[in-house]
mmCIF file of C-alpha atoms in Angstrom:
data_model
loop_
_atom_site.group_PDB
_atom_site.id
_atom_site.type_symbol
_atom_site.label_atom_id
_atom_site.label_comp_id
_atom_site.label_asym_id
_atom_site.label_seq_id
_atom_site.Cartn_x
_atom_site.Cartn_y
_atom_site.Cartn_z
ATOM 1 C CA MET A 25 -0.129 -0.093 -0.005
ATOM 2 C CA THR A 26 1.548 3.458 -0.916
ATOM 3 C CA PRO A 27 1.390 6.196 1.712
ATOM 4 C CA ARG A 28 -1.106 7.978 -0.421
ATOM 5 C CA ASP A 29 -3.335 5.237 -0.259
ATOM 6 C CA HIS A 30 -2.929 4.684 3.524
ATOM 7 C CA HIS A 31 -3.827 8.596 3.865
ATOM 8 C CA LEU A 32 -7.090 8.278 1.678
ATOM 9 C CA LEU A 33 -8.242 5.516 3.926
ATOM 10 C CA ARG A 34 -7.488 7.101 6.893
ATOM 11 C CA TYR A 35 -9.121 10.418 6.163
ATOM 12 C CA SER A 36 -12.015 8.721 4.937
ATOM 13 C CA LEU A 37 -12.224 7.346 8.531
ATOM 14 C CA VAL A 38 -11.634 10.600 9.811
ATOM 15 C CA PHE A 39 -14.859 11.822 8.032
ATOM 16 C CA VAL A 40 -16.832 8.988 9.082
ATOM 17 C CA TRP A 41 -16.055 9.314 12.703
ATOM 18 C CA LEU A 42 -16.315 13.185 13.000
ATOM 19 C CA ALA A 43 -19.675 13.216 10.741
ATOM 20 C CA THR A 44 -21.070 10.680 12.920
ATOM 21 C CA ALA A 45 -20.192 13.053 16.135
ATOM 22 C CA PHE A 46 -21.824 15.719 14.365
ATOM 23 C CA VAL A 47 -24.577 14.276 13.324
ATOM 24 C CA SER A 48 -25.429 12.402 16.515
ATOM 25 C CA VAL A 49 -25.590 15.451 18.428
ATOM 26 C CA TRP A 50 -27.554 17.590 15.696
ATOM 27 C CA GLU A 51 -30.114 14.764 15.514
ATOM 28 C CA LEU A 52 -30.218 14.382 19.333
ATOM 29 C CA ASN A 53 -33.956 14.484 19.522
ATOM 30 C CA GLY A 54 -34.621 13.021 16.196
ATOM 31 C CA GLN A 55 -32.832 10.213 14.647
ATOM 32 C CA SER A 56 -30.358 9.326 17.273
ATOM 33 C CA LEU A 57 -33.324 9.177 19.803
ATOM 34 C CA GLN A 58 -35.148 6.910 17.413
ATOM 35 C CA LEU A 59 -32.409 4.461 17.349
ATOM 36 C CA LEU A 60 -32.683 3.891 20.854
ATOM 37 C CA ALA A 61 -36.126 3.527 20.848
ATOM 38 C CA GLY A 62 -35.723 -0.210 22.071
ATOM 39 C CA LEU A 63 -34.282 0.696 25.288
ATOM 40 C CA ASP A 64 -36.309 1.212 28.398
ATOM 41 C CA GLY A 65 -37.796 4.750 28.419
ATOM 42 C CA SER A 66 -38.281 4.976 32.479
ATOM 43 C CA THR A 67 -34.916 7.085 32.909
ATOM 44 C CA PRO A 68 -35.538 10.246 30.791
ATOM 45 C CA TRP A 69 -31.600 11.464 30.998
ATOM 46 C CA LEU A 70 -30.447 7.929 29.842
ATOM 47 C CA LYS A 71 -30.812 7.972 26.215
ATOM 48 C CA PRO A 72 -29.536 11.550 25.375
ATOM 49 C CA ALA A 73 -26.547 10.895 28.081
ATOM 50 C CA LEU A 74 -25.556 7.665 25.684
ATOM 51 C CA ILE A 75 -26.025 9.911 22.353
ATOM 52 C CA LEU A 76 -23.724 12.612 23.878
ATOM 53 C CA SER A 77 -21.125 9.830 25.275
ATOM 54 C CA GLY A 78 -21.034 8.263 21.934
ATOM 55 C CA ALA A 79 -20.649 11.086 20.097
ATOM 56 C CA LEU A 80 -17.894 12.451 22.200
ATOM 57 C CA VAL A 81 -16.099 8.878 21.722
ATOM 58 C CA ASP A 82 -16.662 9.403 18.058
ATOM 59 C CA LEU A 83 -15.175 12.971 18.139
ATOM 60 C CA VAL A 84 -12.037 12.015 20.053
ATOM 61 C CA LEU A 85 -11.453 8.854 18.004
ATOM 62 C CA GLY A 86 -12.020 11.290 14.764
ATOM 63 C CA LEU A 87 -9.501 13.836 16.025
ATOM 64 C CA TRP A 88 -7.073 11.223 17.201
ATOM 65 C CA LEU A 89 -7.190 9.465 13.776
ATOM 66 C CA TRP A 90 -6.672 12.769 12.102
ATOM 67 C CA LEU A 91 -4.060 13.992 14.353
ATOM 68 C CA ARG A 92 -2.052 11.084 15.819
ATOM 69 C CA PRO A 93 -2.635 8.156 13.320
ATOM 70 C CA GLY A 94 -1.073 4.772 14.444
ATOM 71 C CA ARG A 95 -1.573 1.272 15.582
ATOM 72 C CA THR A 96 -3.192 1.973 18.818
ATOM 73 C CA VAL A 97 -5.755 4.389 17.568
ATOM 74 C CA TYR A 98 -6.578 2.116 14.785
ATOM 75 C CA ARG A 99 -6.928 -0.656 17.054
ATOM 76 C CA LEU A 100 -9.306 1.116 19.474
ATOM 77 C CA ALA A 101 -11.170 2.326 16.889
ATOM 78 C CA LEU A 102 -11.786 -1.277 15.819
ATOM 79 C CA ALA A 103 -12.684 -2.143 19.526
ATOM 80 C CA VAL A 104 -14.876 0.771 19.872
ATOM 81 C CA MET A 105 -16.810 0.046 16.609
ATOM 82 C CA LEU A 106 -17.371 -3.506 17.541
ATOM 83 C CA LEU A 107 -18.536 -2.581 20.954
ATOM 84 C CA MET A 108 -20.977 -0.084 19.551
ATOM 85 C CA THR A 109 -22.083 -2.912 16.898
ATOM 86 C CA GLY A 110 -22.658 -5.041 19.751
ATOM 87 C CA VAL A 111 -24.809 -2.784 21.680
ATOM 88 C CA ALA A 112 -26.729 -1.729 18.606
ATOM 89 C CA THR A 113 -27.542 -5.157 18.031
ATOM 90 C CA ALA A 114 -28.709 -5.814 21.160
ATOM 91 C CA ILE A 115 -31.090 -2.736 21.037
ATOM 92 C CA ASP A 116 -32.231 -3.502 17.670
ATOM 93 C CA PRO A 117 -31.023 -6.504 15.797
ATOM 94 C CA SER A 118 -33.075 -5.535 12.848
ATOM 95 C CA LEU A 119 -30.608 -2.931 11.801
ATOM 96 C CA TRP A 120 -28.560 -5.619 10.353
ATOM 97 C CA LEU A 121 -31.472 -5.949 7.699
ATOM 98 C CA HIS A 122 -31.677 -1.945 7.024
ATOM 99 C CA PRO A 123 -31.121 -1.495 3.472
ATOM 100 C CA LEU A 124 -28.786 1.494 3.993
ATOM 101 C CA GLY A 125 -26.644 -0.745 6.336
ATOM 102 C CA PRO A 126 -26.103 0.982 9.454
ATOM 103 C CA LEU A 127 -24.438 -1.938 11.092
ATOM 104 C CA THR A 128 -23.394 -3.745 7.761
ATOM 105 C CA LYS A 129 -21.018 -0.904 7.063
ATOM 106 C CA ASN A 130 -18.984 -1.839 9.948
ATOM 107 C CA LEU A 131 -17.695 -4.691 8.355
ATOM 108 C CA PRO A 132 -15.716 -2.852 5.506
ATOM 109 C CA ILE A 133 -14.562 -0.426 8.224
ATOM 110 C CA ALA A 134 -13.167 -3.008 10.415
ATOM 111 C CA ALA A 135 -11.307 -4.404 7.264
ATOM 112 C CA LEU A 136 -9.909 -0.673 6.677
ATOM 113 C CA LEU A 137 -8.762 -0.534 10.375
ATOM 114 C CA LEU A 138 -6.923 -3.704 10.330
ATOM 115 C CA VAL A 139 -5.257 -3.163 6.961
ATOM 116 C CA LEU A 140 -4.391 0.398 8.499
ATOM 117 C CA ALA A 141 -2.994 -1.140 11.596
ATOM 118 C CA ARG A 142 -1.053 -3.973 9.916
ATOM 119 C CA THR A 143 0.412 -1.529 7.442
ATOM 120 C CA ALA A 144 1.105 1.554 9.534
ATOM 121 C CA THR A 145 4.573 3.351 8.842
ATOM 122 C CA PRO A 146 6.962 3.979 11.593
ATOM 123 C CA GLN A 147 5.835 7.825 11.158
ATOM 124 C CA THR A 148 2.540 6.871 12.064
ATOM 125 C CA ARG A 149 3.046 4.430 14.869
ATOM 126 C CA ARG A 150 3.304 6.879 17.486
#
């Protein structure tokens, strides 16, 4: 993989994480809240807290991928993505069948993260 390919893949993931953080907050009382419809609604602050916490994690990962790329952040991003995929599956397994692929897109993202972690150059292994 060329350094240019590496940058293209990395910046596409930076965009995914930063856009997800932004949209999660922008849609806090809309689509973001609807994704958590399967959770118990007896604690009114829980859903917004989960959304904002997830958005903060996405923001931190996006900035880290952008500013300090390396194997550590690629592996952490993979772990967080797997955790969030598991949580989303537990809340609403039908998301795997959604035509726009809110969970199925995580399979190629996992592959990208694994390739980036494996091919990180010494300059990006900080």
